[in-house]
Coordinates of C-alpha atoms in Angstrom, one line a residue:
M1 CA 0.4 -24.7 -7.5
T2 CA -2.0 -21.7 -8.0
S3 CA -4.8 -21.8 -10.5
T4 CA -2.9 -19.1 -12.4
T5 CA 0.0 -21.5 -12.8
S6 CA -2.3 -24.3 -13.8
Q7 CA -3.8 -22.2 -16.5
L8 CA -0.3 -21.3 -17.7
R9 CA 0.6 -25.0 -18.0
E10 CA -2.4 -25.6 -20.3
A11 CA -1.6 -22.7 -22.6
E12 CA 0.6 -23.3 -25.6
A13 CA 3.0 -20.4 -24.8
V14 CA 3.0 -17.5 -22.3
R15 CA 5.2 -14.5 -21.8
L16 CA 8.2 -15.1 -19.5
V17 CA 6.8 -12.4 -17.2
D18 CA 3.5 -14.2 -16.9
Y19 CA 5.3 -17.4 -15.9
L20 CA 7.4 -15.4 -13.4
A21 CA 4.3 -13.7 -11.9
A22 CA 2.6 -17.1 -11.5
E23 CA 5.7 -18.6 -9.9
L24 CA 5.8 -15.8 -7.3
A25 CA 2.2 -16.4 -6.5
G26 CA 2.8 -20.1 -6.1
A27 CA 5.6 -19.4 -3.7
G28 CA 3.3 -17.5 -1.4
V29 CA 4.3 -14.0 -2.4
T30 CA 1.4 -11.6 -1.8
H31 CA 3.0 -8.3 -2.8
V32 CA 5.6 -7.0 -5.2
F33 CA 7.1 -3.6 -4.2
G34 CA 8.8 -1.2 -6.6
V35 CA 8.8 1.7 -9.0
G36 CA 7.9 1.1 -12.6
G37 CA 9.7 2.1 -15.8
A38 CA 10.0 1.1 -19.5
N39 CA 12.3 -1.9 -18.9
I40 CA 10.2 -3.4 -16.1
E41 CA 6.7 -2.5 -17.2
D42 CA 6.0 -5.9 -18.7
L43 CA 6.5 -7.6 -15.3
Y44 CA 4.1 -5.1 -13.7
D45 CA 1.6 -5.8 -16.5
A46 CA 1.9 -9.6 -15.8
V47 CA 1.5 -9.2 -12.1
H48 CA -1.6 -7.0 -12.6
R49 CA -3.1 -9.4 -15.1
G50 CA -2.4 -12.5 -13.0
G51 CA -4.3 -10.9 -10.1
A52 CA -2.8 -13.2 -7.4
V53 CA -0.1 -10.8 -6.3
G54 CA -0.6 -7.1 -5.4
C55 CA 1.7 -4.3 -6.7
V56 CA 2.7 -1.5 -4.4
V57 CA 4.3 1.5 -6.1
A58 CA 6.8 3.3 -3.9
K59 CA 8.1 6.8 -4.3
H60 CA 11.8 5.7 -4.4
E61 CA 13.5 2.3 -5.1
F62 CA 15.4 2.4 -1.8
S63 CA 12.0 2.4 0.0
A64 CA 10.7 -0.3 -2.3
V65 CA 13.5 -2.5 -1.1
T66 CA 12.8 -1.7 2.5
M67 CA 9.2 -2.5 2.0
A68 CA 10.2 -5.9 0.8
D69 CA 12.6 -6.1 3.8
G70 CA 9.8 -5.2 6.3
Y71 CA 7.5 -7.7 4.6
A72 CA 10.1 -10.4 5.0
R73 CA 11.0 -9.6 8.6
T74 CA 7.3 -9.7 9.7
T75 CA 6.1 -12.7 7.7
G76 CA 9.1 -14.9 7.3
R77 CA 8.4 -15.1 3.6
L78 CA 10.5 -13.9 0.7
G79 CA 10.2 -10.2 0.0
V80 CA 10.1 -9.1 -3.7
V81 CA 11.1 -5.8 -5.2
A82 CA 11.0 -4.9 -8.9
A83 CA 12.7 -1.9 -10.5
T84 CA 13.7 -0.6 -13.9
S85 CA 17.2 -0.1 -15.3
G86 CA 19.6 2.8 -14.9
G87 CA 19.1 5.0 -11.9
G88 CA 16.1 2.9 -10.7
A89 CA 18.3 -0.1 -10.5
M90 CA 21.2 1.7 -8.8
N91 CA 18.7 3.1 -6.2
L92 CA 18.2 -0.5 -5.0
V93 CA 21.8 -0.9 -3.8
P94 CA 21.6 0.7 -0.3
G95 CA 18.4 -1.2 0.6
L96 CA 19.9 -4.5 -0.7
A97 CA 23.0 -3.8 1.3
E98 CA 20.9 -3.6 4.5
A99 CA 19.1 -6.8 3.6
Y100 CA 22.5 -8.4 3.0
A101 CA 24.0 -7.3 6.2
S102 CA 20.9 -8.1 8.3
R103 CA 20.4 -11.5 6.6
V104 CA 16.9 -10.7 5.2
P105 CA 15.6 -12.8 2.2
V106 CA 14.7 -10.4 -0.7
L107 CA 14.4 -11.1 -4.4
A108 CA 15.2 -8.2 -6.7
L109 CA 13.9 -8.3 -10.2
V110 CA 15.7 -5.7 -12.2
G111 CA 14.8 -4.6 -15.7
Q112 CA 17.5 -4.1 -18.4
P113 CA 17.5 -2.8 -22.0
P114 CA 16.9 -5.3 -24.7
T115 CA 19.8 -7.7 -25.4
S116 CA 20.0 -6.5 -29.0
Q117 CA 20.9 -3.0 -27.8
E118 CA 23.6 -4.1 -25.3
G119 CA 26.9 -2.5 -26.2
H120 CA 25.3 -0.3 -28.9
G121 CA 24.6 2.9 -26.9
A122 CA 21.4 1.7 -25.4
F123 CA 19.8 4.1 -22.9
Q124 CA 20.7 2.9 -19.4
D125 CA 22.9 0.2 -20.7
S126 CA 24.6 -1.7 -17.8
S127 CA 25.6 -4.8 -19.7
G128 CA 29.3 -4.3 -19.2
K129 CA 29.8 -4.1 -22.9
A130 CA 31.5 -1.4 -25.0
G131 CA 32.5 0.7 -22.0
S132 CA 29.2 0.5 -20.1
F133 CA 29.3 -0.6 -16.5
D134 CA 28.2 -4.1 -15.5
A135 CA 25.1 -4.1 -13.3
G136 CA 26.0 -7.7 -12.2
A137 CA 29.3 -6.5 -10.8
V138 CA 27.5 -3.8 -8.9
F139 CA 24.9 -6.1 -7.3
A140 CA 27.1 -9.1 -6.7
P141 CA 28.7 -7.8 -3.5
V142 CA 25.3 -7.1 -1.9
S143 CA 23.6 -10.3 -2.9
R144 CA 23.8 -14.0 -2.2
F145 CA 23.0 -14.8 -5.9
C146 CA 23.1 -12.5 -8.9
A147 CA 22.5 -13.6 -12.5
R148 CA 21.6 -12.0 -15.8
V149 CA 18.8 -13.9 -17.6
H150 CA 20.3 -14.1 -21.1
D151 CA 17.4 -16.1 -22.6
A152 CA 13.9 -17.1 -21.7
D153 CA 14.6 -20.8 -21.2
S154 CA 17.2 -20.2 -18.5
L155 CA 14.7 -18.5 -16.1
A156 CA 13.2 -21.9 -15.1
Q157 CA 16.6 -22.8 -13.7
L158 CA 17.7 -19.4 -12.4
L159 CA 14.6 -18.5 -10.5
P160 CA 14.6 -21.4 -8.0
R161 CA 18.3 -21.0 -7.5
A162 CA 17.8 -17.3 -6.7
V163 CA 15.0 -18.1 -4.3
A164 CA 16.9 -20.8 -2.6
A165 CA 20.0 -18.6 -2.2
A166 CA 17.9 -15.8 -0.6
Q167 CA 16.4 -18.2 1.9
A168 CA 19.4 -20.3 2.8
H169 CA 21.9 -19.4 5.6
P170 CA 23.3 -16.8 5.4
R171 CA 20.1 -15.3 4.1
G172 CA 20.1 -12.2 2.0
P173 CA 19.1 -10.7 -1.4
A174 CA 19.1 -12.5 -4.7
V175 CA 19.1 -10.4 -7.9
L176 CA 17.9 -11.4 -11.4
L177 CA 18.7 -9.0 -14.3
L178 CA 15.9 -9.2 -16.8
P179 CA 16.4 -7.7 -20.3
K180 CA 13.2 -6.3 -21.8
D181 CA 13.1 -8.6 -24.8
V182 CA 13.6 -11.7 -22.5
Q183 CA 10.7 -10.6 -20.4
Q184 CA 8.5 -10.4 -23.5
A185 CA 9.7 -13.7 -24.9
L186 CA 7.1 -16.6 -25.2
I187 CA 7.9 -19.8 -23.4
R188 CA 6.2 -23.0 -22.5
A189 CA 5.7 -23.1 -18.7
P190 CA 7.9 -26.0 -17.5
A191 CA 6.5 -28.8 -15.4
H192 CA 7.3 -28.6 -11.8
D193 CA 8.2 -32.3 -11.4
A194 CA 11.5 -31.6 -13.3
A195 CA 14.3 -30.9 -10.8
P196 CA 15.9 -27.5 -11.7
A197 CA 19.6 -27.3 -12.2
T198 CA 21.4 -25.8 -9.2
G199 CA 24.9 -24.8 -8.5
G200 CA 27.2 -22.8 -6.3
H201 CA 25.9 -21.3 -3.2
A202 CA 22.3 -21.6 -4.4
E203 CA 22.2 -25.3 -3.7
A204 CA 21.4 -24.8 0.0
S205 CA 17.8 -25.5 1.0
P206 CA 15.6 -22.7 2.2
A207 CA 15.5 -22.2 5.9
G208 CA 12.7 -24.2 7.5
S209 CA 12.6 -26.8 4.7
P210 CA 13.0 -30.5 5.7
A211 CA 16.5 -30.5 4.2
A212 CA 17.5 -27.6 6.3
S213 CA 16.0 -29.0 9.5
A214 CA 17.6 -32.3 8.9
A215 CA 21.1 -30.8 8.7
R216 CA 23.4 -32.6 11.2
L217 CA 24.7 -30.7 14.2
D218 CA 28.3 -31.2 15.2
T219 CA 28.1 -33.7 18.1
A220 CA 31.4 -32.6 19.6
A221 CA 30.3 -29.0 19.5
V222 CA 27.0 -29.9 21.2
D223 CA 28.9 -31.8 23.9
A224 CA 31.2 -28.8 24.4
V225 CA 28.4 -26.3 24.8
V226 CA 26.4 -28.6 27.1
D227 CA 29.4 -29.3 29.3
A228 CA 30.1 -25.5 29.6
L229 CA 26.5 -24.8 30.5
R230 CA 26.1 -27.7 33.0
G231 CA 29.2 -26.5 34.9
A232 CA 28.0 -22.9 35.1
G233 CA 26.2 -21.5 38.2
R234 CA 25.1 -18.3 36.5
V235 CA 24.5 -17.8 32.8
L236 CA 23.7 -14.7 30.8
V237 CA 22.1 -15.3 27.5
I238 CA 22.4 -12.6 24.8
A239 CA 19.9 -13.3 22.1
G240 CA 19.9 -11.7 18.6
E241 CA 17.8 -11.2 15.5
G242 CA 18.5 -14.7 14.4
V243 CA 16.0 -16.0 17.0
A244 CA 13.3 -14.0 15.3
A245 CA 14.4 -14.9 11.8
D246 CA 14.3 -18.6 12.7
D247 CA 11.1 -18.3 14.7
A248 CA 13.0 -19.8 17.7
R249 CA 11.5 -17.6 20.5
E250 CA 9.9 -20.5 22.4
D251 CA 13.1 -22.6 22.0
L252 CA 15.1 -19.7 23.5
A253 CA 12.7 -19.3 26.4
D254 CA 12.8 -23.1 27.1
L255 CA 16.6 -23.0 27.3
A256 CA 16.6 -19.9 29.5
R257 CA 14.2 -21.7 32.0
S258 CA 16.4 -24.8 32.0
L259 CA 19.5 -22.8 32.7
G260 CA 17.9 -20.4 35.2
A261 CA 19.5 -17.7 33.0
W262 CA 19.2 -14.0 32.7
V263 CA 18.3 -13.0 29.1
A264 CA 19.6 -9.9 27.4
V265 CA 18.9 -8.9 23.7
T266 CA 20.9 -7.1 21.1
P267 CA 19.6 -3.7 19.9
D268 CA 18.0 -5.2 16.8
A269 CA 16.3 -8.1 18.7
K270 CA 14.2 -6.6 21.5
D271 CA 11.2 -8.7 20.5
V272 CA 12.9 -12.2 20.8
F273 CA 12.3 -12.4 24.5
D274 CA 9.4 -11.0 26.6
N275 CA 10.7 -7.6 27.9
R276 CA 8.4 -8.0 31.0
D277 CA 9.7 -11.4 32.0
P278 CA 11.6 -11.5 35.3
R279 CA 14.6 -13.0 33.5
F280 CA 14.9 -10.0 31.1
A281 CA 18.2 -8.2 31.8
G282 CA 17.9 -5.5 29.1
V283 CA 19.5 -4.5 25.9
A284 CA 23.2 -5.2 25.4
G285 CA 25.7 -2.8 23.8
V286 CA 25.8 0.9 23.1
M287 CA 22.1 1.6 23.4
G288 CA 21.7 -0.8 26.3
H289 CA 21.3 -1.1 30.0
A290 CA 23.9 -1.1 32.7
N291 CA 22.3 -4.2 34.2
V292 CA 23.5 -6.3 31.3
E293 CA 27.1 -5.5 32.1
D294 CA 26.5 -6.3 35.8
C295 CA 24.9 -9.7 34.9
L296 CA 27.8 -10.4 32.6
R297 CA 30.4 -9.7 35.3
R298 CA 28.5 -12.1 37.6
A299 CA 28.0 -14.8 35.0
D300 CA 30.2 -17.9 34.7
V301 CA 29.1 -18.3 31.1
C302 CA 27.8 -16.0 28.4
L303 CA 25.6 -17.8 25.8
L304 CA 25.1 -16.0 22.5
A305 CA 22.0 -17.2 20.7
G306 CA 21.3 -16.1 17.1
T307 CA 23.8 -13.3 17.2
R308 CA 27.5 -12.9 16.3
L309 CA 27.7 -10.0 18.8
P310 CA 28.8 -7.1 16.6
L311 CA 30.1 -3.9 18.0
L312 CA 26.7 -2.2 18.5
A313 CA 25.8 -5.2 20.8
S314 CA 29.2 -5.6 22.5
G315 CA 30.2 -2.0 23.0
G316 CA 31.0 -1.3 26.7
L317 CA 31.1 -5.0 27.5
D318 CA 34.5 -5.8 26.2
R319 CA 36.3 -6.3 29.5
A320 CA 33.5 -8.3 31.0
L321 CA 33.4 -10.5 27.9
A322 CA 37.1 -11.1 28.0
A323 CA 36.8 -12.3 31.6
T324 CA 33.8 -14.7 30.9
D325 CA 33.6 -18.0 29.0
V326 CA 31.5 -17.5 25.9
V327 CA 29.5 -20.1 23.9
C328 CA 27.7 -19.3 20.8
I329 CA 24.7 -21.0 19.1
G330 CA 23.9 -20.0 15.6
P331 CA 24.7 -20.6 11.9
E332 CA 27.6 -18.1 11.7
P333 CA 30.7 -17.8 13.9
P334 CA 30.7 -15.1 16.5
F335 CA 32.9 -11.9 16.4
V336 CA 34.1 -12.7 20.0
A337 CA 36.2 -15.7 21.0
G338 CA 34.3 -18.7 22.3
T339 CA 32.9 -22.2 21.7
A340 CA 30.7 -22.2 18.7
L341 CA 27.8 -24.6 17.8
G342 CA 26.7 -24.0 14.2
G343 CA 23.8 -25.3 12.1
N344 CA 20.1 -24.6 12.3
L345 CA 19.4 -22.4 15.3
R346 CA 16.2 -24.1 16.4
D347 CA 17.7 -27.5 16.1
A348 CA 20.7 -26.4 18.1
L349 CA 18.7 -24.8 20.9
R350 CA 16.5 -27.9 21.2
A351 CA 19.5 -30.2 21.2
V352 CA 21.2 -28.3 24.0
T353 CA 18.0 -27.9 26.1
A354 CA 17.2 -31.7 25.7
R355 CA 20.5 -32.5 27.5
L356 CA 19.9 -30.1 30.4
P357 CA 17.7 -30.8 33.5
S358 CA 14.1 -30.4 32.5
R359 CA 13.0 -28.7 35.7
P360 CA 12.9 -24.9 35.4
R361 CA 15.4 -23.0 37.5
P362 CA 14.8 -19.4 38.8
C363 CA 17.3 -16.8 37.7
P364 CA 19.5 -15.1 40.3
P365 CA 18.3 -11.7 41.5
H366 CA 19.2 -8.7 39.3
A367 CA 18.3 -5.1 38.8
G368 CA 16.4 -5.5 35.6
A369 CA 16.3 -3.2 32.6
L370 CA 16.3 0.1 34.4
P371 CA 17.0 3.1 32.3
N372 CA 20.6 4.3 32.6
P373 CA 21.0 7.6 34.3
A374 CA 21.1 10.3 31.6
P375 CA 23.2 13.4 31.7
G376 CA 20.3 15.3 30.1
P377 CA 20.5 18.3 27.9
R378 CA 23.8 20.1 27.7
L379 CA 21.9 23.4 27.6
P380 CA 18.4 24.3 29.0
A381 CA 15.7 22.8 26.9
R382 CA 13.8 25.0 24.5
E383 CA 10.2 25.8 25.4
R384 CA 7.4 23.5 24.1
T385 CA 9.6 20.4 23.5
V386 CA 9.0 16.9 24.7
A387 CA 11.9 14.9 26.3
H388 CA 12.6 11.6 24.6
A389 CA 11.8 9.7 27.8
D390 CA 8.3 11.3 28.0
A391 CA 7.7 10.8 24.3
V392 CA 8.6 7.1 24.4
A393 CA 6.5 6.7 27.5
A394 CA 3.5 8.1 25.6
V395 CA 4.2 5.6 22.7
E396 CA 4.4 2.8 25.3
A397 CA 1.0 3.8 26.7
A398 CA -0.7 3.7 23.3
L399 CA 1.2 0.8 21.6
P400 CA -1.1 -2.2 20.9
Q401 CA 0.6 -5.4 22.0
D402 CA 0.2 -7.0 18.5
A403 CA 1.6 -4.0 16.7
H404 CA 4.9 -3.9 14.9
V405 CA 7.5 -1.3 15.7
F406 CA 10.2 0.0 13.2
V407 CA 12.8 2.2 14.8
D408 CA 15.0 4.5 12.6
A409 CA 18.5 5.7 13.1
G410 CA 19.5 8.6 15.3
N411 CA 18.9 10.0 18.7
A412 CA 15.2 9.1 18.7
G413 CA 16.1 5.6 17.7
A414 CA 18.6 5.2 20.5
S415 CA 15.9 6.3 23.0
A416 CA 13.4 3.9 21.7
V417 CA 15.7 1.0 21.8
H418 CA 16.7 1.8 25.4
L419 CA 13.3 2.8 26.8
L420 CA 10.4 1.2 24.8
P421 CA 9.5 -2.4 25.7
A422 CA 8.8 -4.5 22.6
P423 CA 5.2 -5.5 22.0
R424 CA 4.4 -9.0 23.1
R425 CA 3.1 -10.2 19.8
G426 CA 4.7 -8.0 17.2
R427 CA 8.1 -7.3 15.7
F428 CA 10.5 -4.6 17.0
V429 CA 12.8 -3.9 14.1
V430 CA 16.0 -1.8 14.0
A431 CA 18.0 -1.9 10.8
V432 CA 21.5 -2.0 12.2
G433 CA 23.0 -3.8 9.2
M434 CA 23.8 -0.5 7.4
G435 CA 21.9 1.9 9.7
G436 CA 20.5 3.8 6.8
M437 CA 18.4 6.8 7.7
G438 CA 14.8 6.6 6.4
Y439 CA 14.7 2.8 6.3
T440 CA 11.6 2.6 8.5
F441 CA 9.2 4.5 6.2
G442 CA 9.2 1.8 3.6
A443 CA 9.8 -1.1 6.0
G444 CA 6.8 -0.1 8.1
I445 CA 4.5 0.1 5.1
G446 CA 5.7 -3.3 3.8
A447 CA 5.0 -4.9 7.2
A448 CA 1.6 -3.2 7.6
L449 CA 0.4 -4.3 4.2
A450 CA 1.7 -7.8 4.6
T451 CA 0.2 -8.4 8.0
G452 CA -2.7 -6.0 8.3
R453 CA -1.5 -5.0 11.8
R454 CA -1.0 -1.5 13.1
T455 CA 2.6 -0.6 12.6
Y456 CA 4.5 2.2 14.3
V457 CA 7.4 4.0 12.6
L458 CA 9.6 5.9 15.0
A459 CA 11.9 8.3 13.2
G460 CA 13.6 11.7 13.4
D461 CA 13.0 14.6 11.1
G462 CA 16.3 13.9 9.3
S463 CA 15.1 10.5 8.3
F464 CA 11.7 12.0 7.3
F465 CA 13.4 14.4 4.9
M466 CA 15.2 11.5 3.3
H467 CA 12.4 9.1 2.6
G468 CA 9.3 10.4 4.5
M469 CA 7.4 11.0 1.3
E470 CA 6.5 7.3 1.5
V471 CA 3.7 8.6 3.6
H472 CA 2.1 9.2 0.2
T473 CA 2.4 5.4 -0.4
A474 CA 0.7 4.7 3.0
V475 CA -2.1 7.0 2.1
E476 CA -2.6 5.6 -1.4
Y477 CA -2.8 2.0 -0.1
G478 CA -4.5 2.7 3.2
A479 CA -1.7 1.1 5.2
P480 CA -2.3 1.0 8.9
V481 CA 1.0 2.8 9.8
T482 CA 1.4 5.4 12.5
F483 CA 4.3 7.7 11.7
V484 CA 5.8 9.3 14.8
I485 CA 8.4 11.9 13.9
F486 CA 10.7 13.2 16.6
N487 CA 11.3 16.7 15.2
N488 CA 14.3 18.4 16.6
N489 CA 15.1 20.4 13.4
A490 CA 18.5 18.9 13.2
H491 CA 20.6 15.9 12.3
A492 CA 20.9 15.8 16.1
M493 CA 23.2 12.8 16.5
C494 CA 25.6 14.4 14.1
A495 CA 25.3 17.8 15.8
L496 CA 26.0 16.2 19.2
R497 CA 29.0 14.4 17.8
E498 CA 30.3 17.7 16.5
E499 CA 29.7 19.3 19.9
I500 CA 31.0 16.5 22.1
F501 CA 33.9 15.2 20.0
Q502 CA 34.9 18.2 17.9
G503 CA 34.3 21.2 20.2
G504 CA 31.1 22.4 18.5
V505 CA 32.9 24.6 16.0
R506 CA 30.2 24.3 13.2
D507 CA 26.4 24.1 13.0
H508 CA 25.8 22.6 9.6
D509 CA 23.5 19.9 11.1
R510 CA 21.1 22.3 12.9
F511 CA 18.2 23.6 10.7
A512 CA 15.6 26.3 10.7
H513 CA 12.3 25.3 12.3
T514 CA 10.0 23.3 10.0
D515 CA 6.3 22.6 10.9
L516 CA 6.1 19.1 9.6
A517 CA 2.6 18.5 10.8
A518 CA 1.3 21.6 8.9
G519 CA 3.1 20.6 5.8
V520 CA 2.0 17.0 5.8
A521 CA -1.6 18.0 6.6
A522 CA -1.7 20.3 3.7
A523 CA -0.2 17.7 1.3
F524 CA -2.6 14.9 2.4
P525 CA -6.0 16.3 3.5
S526 CA -7.3 12.8 4.2
L527 CA -4.5 11.8 6.5
Q528 CA -4.9 12.1 10.3
V529 CA -2.2 14.5 11.3
T530 CA -1.2 16.0 14.7
G531 CA 1.5 18.3 15.9
A532 CA 2.3 17.4 19.5
T533 CA 4.1 19.7 22.0
D534 CA 3.5 17.6 25.1
A535 CA 3.4 13.9 25.9
E536 CA -0.4 13.9 26.5
Q537 CA -1.1 15.3 23.1
L538 CA 1.2 12.6 21.7
R539 CA -0.6 9.8 23.6
T540 CA -4.0 11.1 22.6
A541 CA -3.1 11.3 18.9
L542 CA -1.6 7.8 18.9
L543 CA -4.8 6.3 20.5
R544 CA -6.8 8.1 17.8
G545 CA -4.6 6.6 15.2
N546 CA -5.0 3.1 16.6
A547 CA -8.8 3.5 16.3
G548 CA -8.6 4.1 12.6
D549 CA -8.0 1.7 9.7
G550 CA -5.4 3.7 7.8
P551 CA -2.3 5.7 8.3
A552 CA -1.7 8.5 10.9
F553 CA 1.0 11.0 11.3
V554 CA 2.3 12.7 14.5
A555 CA 5.1 15.2 14.7
V556 CA 6.4 15.7 18.2
A557 CA 8.7 18.7 19.0
C558 CA 12.0 17.6 20.6
D559 CA 15.3 19.4 21.6
P560 CA 18.3 18.7 19.5
R561 CA 20.6 19.2 22.5
E562 CA 19.1 16.3 24.5
I563 CA 21.7 13.6 25.0
P564 CA 20.2 10.2 24.2
P565 CA 21.0 6.9 25.9
F566 CA 23.9 6.2 23.6
L567 CA 27.1 5.0 25.2
P568 CA 29.6 6.9 23.1
F569 CA 28.0 10.2 24.2
Q570 CA 27.4 9.1 27.8
S571 CA 30.8 7.7 28.4
F572 CA 32.4 10.9 27.1
T573 CA 30.2 13.2 29.2
Q574 CA 30.7 11.1 32.3
A575 CA 34.5 11.2 31.8
A576 CA 34.4 14.9 31.2
E577 CA 32.3 15.5 34.4
N578 CA 34.6 13.5 36.6
K579 CA 38.1 13.9 35.1
E580 CA 39.9 12.9 38.3
S581 CA 38.1 9.4 38.4
S582 CA 39.0 6.5 36.2
D583 CA 36.2 5.3 33.9
E584 CA 36.9 1.6 33.5
R585 CA 35.1 1.4 30.2
G586 CA 36.6 4.7 28.9
V587 CA 35.1 6.5 26.0
V588 CA 33.3 4.1 23.6
H589 CA 33.5 5.0 20.0
V590 CA 31.0 3.7 17.4
G591 CA 30.8 5.1 13.8

């Protein structure tokens, strides 16, 4: 219990928002991200007056959610976002959808008009009354828990239910709709020794709590998984984001050593296994390495750990998976057929490892995570541009090993996933739940402010134009974020799709040249800004950014016609270049 909460207990009555702010502080929340407005201003006032939690004002509510998302992914704590009613509330939806799909615990506190005005023509009414739409019905599909706080007394029950739902498997957002008059209402702070009422899916204990760790594993499922692994000569492990979310990296490494296994990772989980370890086979799926398929074809068993193996992780591996026994360890069933062991991931990994020989086994020889041969640009590269491989190599040379990396959608993202080794002691985050462009700008800021570590944001110019003005937020709060913008003056992945799959009959996704570095430097005179036209300029700028305490911005010129290491493009071009040969995988299609 924080001193703020203790003081509230001694007071006769406090505003509901003061109680809420104290509860957030007591739960270990250090930052609330959001955008203010009339129907959420009381909460911001309470957070400011309480002093234990910092407020970070974003430029857009989508980015505020991604800040809370990045905060949660790098700390393991609950991320919190606060927004006002109307358009502000609706702007939260795409970010909450990403957190829902990627199983990230986020609490959204959403202001609403006063209850007395509901159904009476209130500005931004979303009560569902008198022909207004129902905000609860909008948020319910992208949340694990959603409730409207109709009166002040109910918050003491709804808040712990919301937090528990966000942190229980499957993790995700929880939403509390807070009418303005309810926020302002005076309440007596309830004692914490009273057990709150719970119900529905919110009854589950937060991940990592004693109740969650004590959950029983299915003995028969453990036996089946152990029997399959004991009988396997060669095992390929494909590890996913769940390993990071459950802080199970060491448990994964112990199991891999006991099995003598190769270890591959899904595109959103590069940091769950040391990319420089001799066992590391590469990235699985459409942004991955050919070596993973080779190891899978040689394996007797494929073990999925902390991943359900969605299409981005299984693309190009379908035939090999169909010919291999699959076992899965994780709280949710896999998308591919196999033997599943559910329950707490750490407990399951430890239970299986305990029943295997304790002596480490070497993994069989393999090629390693070598870059796939790239077809290169379809046309001669423009002058003064940097190839993705050279740009990523410059990032690798400068990247601190305790930094966090957030990779955005698009061609640059595919290159980073394929080519850039994850830092040994930092996160490597790719938001593949919804794949929304511009996610990284807010997420990187949230991570940097939460941890104080240098954080790299790798994004294209298309993503920058969507949410890149969060650079302003980084400048305002001195966040140690290095923004690396791969500027090809295009929505290049869309343009390549049009060229490859539709014959290149239109050019809507190619843009006139924009000098991002000059524009950002003019807008933010205190920001360290560089325009790089070669890899050495990029590396030098990144090292200079590392040496500073605040944000840095680098725009690197790239060619929109360069084909990234993205299997749908590469499989098509390989088939087109060799029409007479049979491509066993065929053309891989991903949305």
